[in-house]
């Protein structure tokens, strides 16, 4: 019969003892509405034993809405009931199981109750919810330990999350983590790149009691994303990742040995180098400071060539009728790899004496034979000279007949160039031309005067000066080969040769023309690239078909090593192998900061085999070589006597070396969606790349939204970062997941990738939002940067800014003859003849170079047969678009050459 314990909670302790006595006597007591019945009295042998617990309830946690079960087991026990928070649990909520211990025969009772979340929440916040069980036997009662029942949870937000750091190698790193609040308290573990960190297997890691992670000595392998993970029986939470970058600061290697002295004789220089590889900078570590190359002056002992001493006196006549004399190579003696004396050190001569009684007879017979041989030799030499003279006359006449008509009748100053239809003969030595010119059509003639191509406001009459001597009556004709009518035909003929198979097939970046001794000019519009062919550079009687083109950098990989970078476009002019009598001038842009103390800049040329060779280093030019380079702020002018494929390569000597980058900002011209893309191009500051990006964006339907900006990018191994800030948050938001975008350092420094760009995707809140205001920041990590403010309307741009304003060069790609030059041909010749001759008072080509601010190239000009002509060639390349002959005339007047006034003479006054 069940036992009702309802009155227990209201009766006094004496009554409870009365109940227990009744239980032990086996009686039934009924109080009010409740009754207690003892149906299983203990055997008499165990009636004096107190109950003890075989299983006591433990602390438990309620997860979500799942109830928990508390269990209690005791022996010997007649009854077991649970009390929770000092209140008895109703017997209907107990699950009772009875058993007998087979070893002792004692009765065993087990009771279970279920606790729900609602029961715990009724007193939640007042005190902890606890339960304990009470066991009865005939001797007395026992209470178990209290079991606390708690609702388990784990909050989402960490109280402190780890922060990313950049640390040096071997430095200690501390990453803090305070997990979210939870019941039970969360356990913490750390992950690196999603992998569990176990301090037992890697003692370099240590997790403190307050859950912080310590990296004792940072290693390169420790670079990664670190995450703090908190977990309990309810949930598992991850903190935001903290990026730890372990960087290595660069260190210098030891100096290499000094190079040999550059001078063979006298004062020169020698250098030694070191590299920033001990260790190499990594992960944004600082590069080595100071210079990687040292130069030192040196003096080389000059080689001394040997010289002969005076001949000694003749020896007495010997028995063999011979006397001797000698000399020695002692004035001076050869030293320091000098040359030995050339010639004999011993001479002999026949003689007569008393010891040669028959020498007189022999002398007479020998003299007769020698005279006959002398006369025969003289006759033979005379015949040879006569035959040679006849051959020279015949060769001269044949060449004269094969040349084009030259100076014929009237003065060129009064009649200009008159047309004359002459079918040119096939040029001799045609094997020197890689590509045969197209001479199937009748040649054309140039009509015009020898004035400047620009109109002159004032006209002055003047008498004939030294440069205006009247010429014999006749006509001057200029025959230029006809340009190929079909560009594709020219490119197909060109690419059929083995060397030219790598030339680009597009006609946009290629110019070509046919030229003779009067020269001309090839230009690639809007690229800053041109080729000036000065007069007399092509031998008279020769006609060359010459081309000029840009090579795509992705198709033409230059072997760059170390700190080397491509500073210019790769330009081809040719065909290679043509014979030039004077250097032509190749003009192209470069993107260095033009500080030669920070650079070692070399001109590279590709050979027939495809290898790239250094043909020139700026500042160390050898004037006897066929190459020379003039470096200006943004332009490079290459003087070369050999056509081919050229590029300018720079090697930084210090971290101060910088390249000029051009930043271009583009966006769609029309936008009908919520997304809006801004493209930012970071490229070398050369006109050819600007043209390429402009053409590509025009095809994509983009428009330029801000003026181009120039940024100096230093050789510091640091990447370039770009970010957008200060957008109106109510109307725009960025879809970029990180705070900035980054372009790797090497991608920019190598110069081999033409169109590097980043795209920022923005999203407007509604289609009616058209005004966009933001700030663009561009900076090199740990370096200087720039910020630009953008404020425009994406649907309508009323500003006059347009990409076309950057492409205003509409010059003719090919100009042949006098139309390619500012200075008329005959006047140029007279200026050269007037200034080439050294003048005692210095009024010669040297003063002209000084007045034109070209005196830093004086040694190069002096090495040429006509220094004035080279100066005028350089002036032509610098002032082709903006040249003013009046300014040149003023310079000539300052020098004291009144011939300069000829530039102002009009047609009628000539």
PDB file of N, CA and C in Angstrom, residues 160-167 173-177 190 213 224-228 239-245:
ATOM      1  N   UNK A 160      36.555  39.374 -25.054  1.00  0.00           N
ATOM      2  CA  UNK A 160      37.778  39.935 -25.652  1.00  0.00           C
ATOM      3  C   UNK A 160      38.244  38.981 -26.738  1.00  0.00           C
ATOM      4  N   UNK A 161      38.441  39.534 -27.943  1.00  0.00           N
ATOM      5  CA  UNK A 161      38.883  38.728 -29.087  1.00  0.00           C
ATOM      6  C   UNK A 161      40.346  39.019 -29.397  1.00  0.00           C
ATOM      7  N   UNK A 162      41.034  38.050 -30.005  1.00  0.00           N
ATOM      8  CA  UNK A 162      42.443  38.286 -30.349  1.00  0.00           C
ATOM      9  C   UNK A 162      42.572  39.303 -31.484  1.00  0.00           C
ATOM     10  N   UNK A 163      43.647  40.049 -31.465  1.00  0.00           N
ATOM     11  CA  UNK A 163      43.921  41.082 -32.468  1.00  0.00           C
ATOM     12  C   UNK A 163      45.146  40.688 -33.286  1.00  0.00           C
ATOM     13  N   UNK A 164      45.101  41.000 -34.605  1.00  0.00           N
ATOM     14  CA  UNK A 164      46.214  40.681 -35.490  1.00  0.00           C
ATOM     15  C   UNK A 164      47.456  41.503 -35.161  1.00  0.00           C
ATOM     16  N   UNK A 165      48.596  40.955 -35.497  1.00  0.00           N
ATOM     17  CA  UNK A 165      49.862  41.618 -35.183  1.00  0.00           C
ATOM     18  C   UNK A 165      50.874  41.325 -36.285  1.00  0.00           C
ATOM     19  N   UNK A 166      51.816  42.262 -36.429  1.00  0.00           N
ATOM     20  CA  UNK A 166      52.994  42.045 -37.252  1.00  0.00           C
ATOM     21  C   UNK A 166      54.198  42.057 -36.328  1.00  0.00           C
ATOM     22  N   UNK A 167      54.911  40.955 -36.286  1.00  0.00           N
ATOM     23  CA  UNK A 167      55.997  40.815 -35.317  1.00  0.00           C
ATOM     24  C   UNK A 167      57.255  40.382 -36.053  1.00  0.00           C
ATOM     25  N   UNK A 173      54.932  36.578 -28.928  1.00  0.00           N
ATOM     26  CA  UNK A 173      53.628  37.051 -29.373  1.00  0.00           C
ATOM     27  C   UNK A 173      52.600  36.658 -28.317  1.00  0.00           C
ATOM     28  N   UNK A 174      51.740  37.604 -27.926  1.00  0.00           N
ATOM     29  CA  UNK A 174      50.658  37.361 -26.971  1.00  0.00           C
ATOM     30  C   UNK A 174      49.333  37.660 -27.649  1.00  0.00           C
ATOM     31  N   UNK A 175      48.478  36.649 -27.751  1.00  0.00           N
ATOM     32  CA  UNK A 175      47.144  36.805 -28.301  1.00  0.00           C
ATOM     33  C   UNK A 175      46.139  36.591 -27.176  1.00  0.00           C
ATOM     34  N   UNK A 176      45.378  37.616 -26.874  1.00  0.00           N
ATOM     35  CA  UNK A 176      44.424  37.552 -25.764  1.00  0.00           C
ATOM     36  C   UNK A 176      43.085  37.016 -26.227  1.00  0.00           C
ATOM     37  N   UNK A 177      42.404  36.295 -25.290  1.00  0.00           N
ATOM     38  CA  UNK A 177      41.062  35.784 -25.571  1.00  0.00           C
ATOM     39  C   UNK A 177      40.308  35.637 -24.253  1.00  0.00           C
ATOM     40  N   UNK A 190      42.709  26.836 -29.203  1.00  0.00           N
ATOM     41  CA  UNK A 190      43.179  27.761 -30.242  1.00  0.00           C
ATOM     42  C   UNK A 190      43.401  27.010 -31.554  1.00  0.00           C
ATOM     43  N   UNK A 213      46.940  32.970 -25.618  1.00  0.00           N
ATOM     44  CA  UNK A 213      47.916  32.152 -26.346  1.00  0.00           C
ATOM     45  C   UNK A 213      49.234  32.920 -26.431  1.00  0.00           C
ATOM     46  N   UNK A 224      50.023  33.240 -39.920  1.00  0.00           N
ATOM     47  CA  UNK A 224      48.737  32.638 -40.245  1.00  0.00           C
ATOM     48  C   UNK A 224      47.599  33.355 -39.549  1.00  0.00           C
ATOM     49  N   UNK A 225      46.409  32.779 -39.675  1.00  0.00           N
ATOM     50  CA  UNK A 225      45.193  33.312 -39.060  1.00  0.00           C
ATOM     51  C   UNK A 225      44.876  32.504 -37.804  1.00  0.00           C
ATOM     52  N   UNK A 226      44.819  33.187 -36.665  1.00  0.00           N
ATOM     53  CA  UNK A 226      44.609  32.527 -35.381  1.00  0.00           C
ATOM     54  C   UNK A 226      43.176  32.794 -34.899  1.00  0.00           C
ATOM     55  N   UNK A 227      42.537  31.732 -34.381  1.00  0.00           N
ATOM     56  CA  UNK A 227      41.145  31.813 -33.937  1.00  0.00           C
ATOM     57  C   UNK A 227      41.027  31.216 -32.543  1.00  0.00           C
ATOM     58  N   UNK A 228      40.312  31.933 -31.677  1.00  0.00           N
ATOM     59  CA  UNK A 228      40.011  31.435 -30.328  1.00  0.00           C
ATOM     60  C   UNK A 228      38.655  30.730 -30.376  1.00  0.00           C
ATOM     61  N   UNK A 239      35.921  33.020 -32.351  1.00  0.00           N
ATOM     62  CA  UNK A 239      36.208  34.448 -32.420  1.00  0.00           C
ATOM     63  C   UNK A 239      36.570  34.819 -33.856  1.00  0.00           C
ATOM     64  N   UNK A 240      36.655  36.109 -34.129  1.00  0.00           N
ATOM     65  CA  UNK A 240      37.163  36.556 -35.424  1.00  0.00           C
ATOM     66  C   UNK A 240      38.649  36.230 -35.515  1.00  0.00           C
ATOM     67  N   UNK A 241      39.103  35.976 -36.741  1.00  0.00           N
ATOM     68  CA  UNK A 241      40.495  35.558 -36.937  1.00  0.00           C
ATOM     69  C   UNK A 241      41.440  36.739 -36.736  1.00  0.00           C
ATOM     70  N   UNK A 242      42.544  36.464 -36.116  1.00  0.00           N
ATOM     71  CA  UNK A 242      43.610  37.458 -35.932  1.00  0.00           C
ATOM     72  C   UNK A 242      44.793  37.030 -36.791  1.00  0.00           C
ATOM     73  N   UNK A 243      45.176  37.890 -37.719  1.00  0.00           N
ATOM     74  CA  UNK A 243      46.279  37.573 -38.636  1.00  0.00           C
ATOM     75  C   UNK A 243      47.602  37.947 -37.989  1.00  0.00           C
ATOM     76  N   UNK A 244      48.447  36.974 -37.846  1.00  0.00           N
ATOM     77  CA  UNK A 244      49.793  37.197 -37.315  1.00  0.00           C
ATOM     78  C   UNK A 244      50.768  37.058 -38.476  1.00  0.00           C
ATOM     79  N   UNK A 245      51.513  38.116 -38.737  1.00  0.00           N
ATOM     80  CA  UNK A 245      52.512  38.120 -39.807  1.00  0.00           C
ATOM     81  C   UNK A 245      53.885  38.212 -39.157  1.00  0.00           C
TER      82      UNK A 245
END
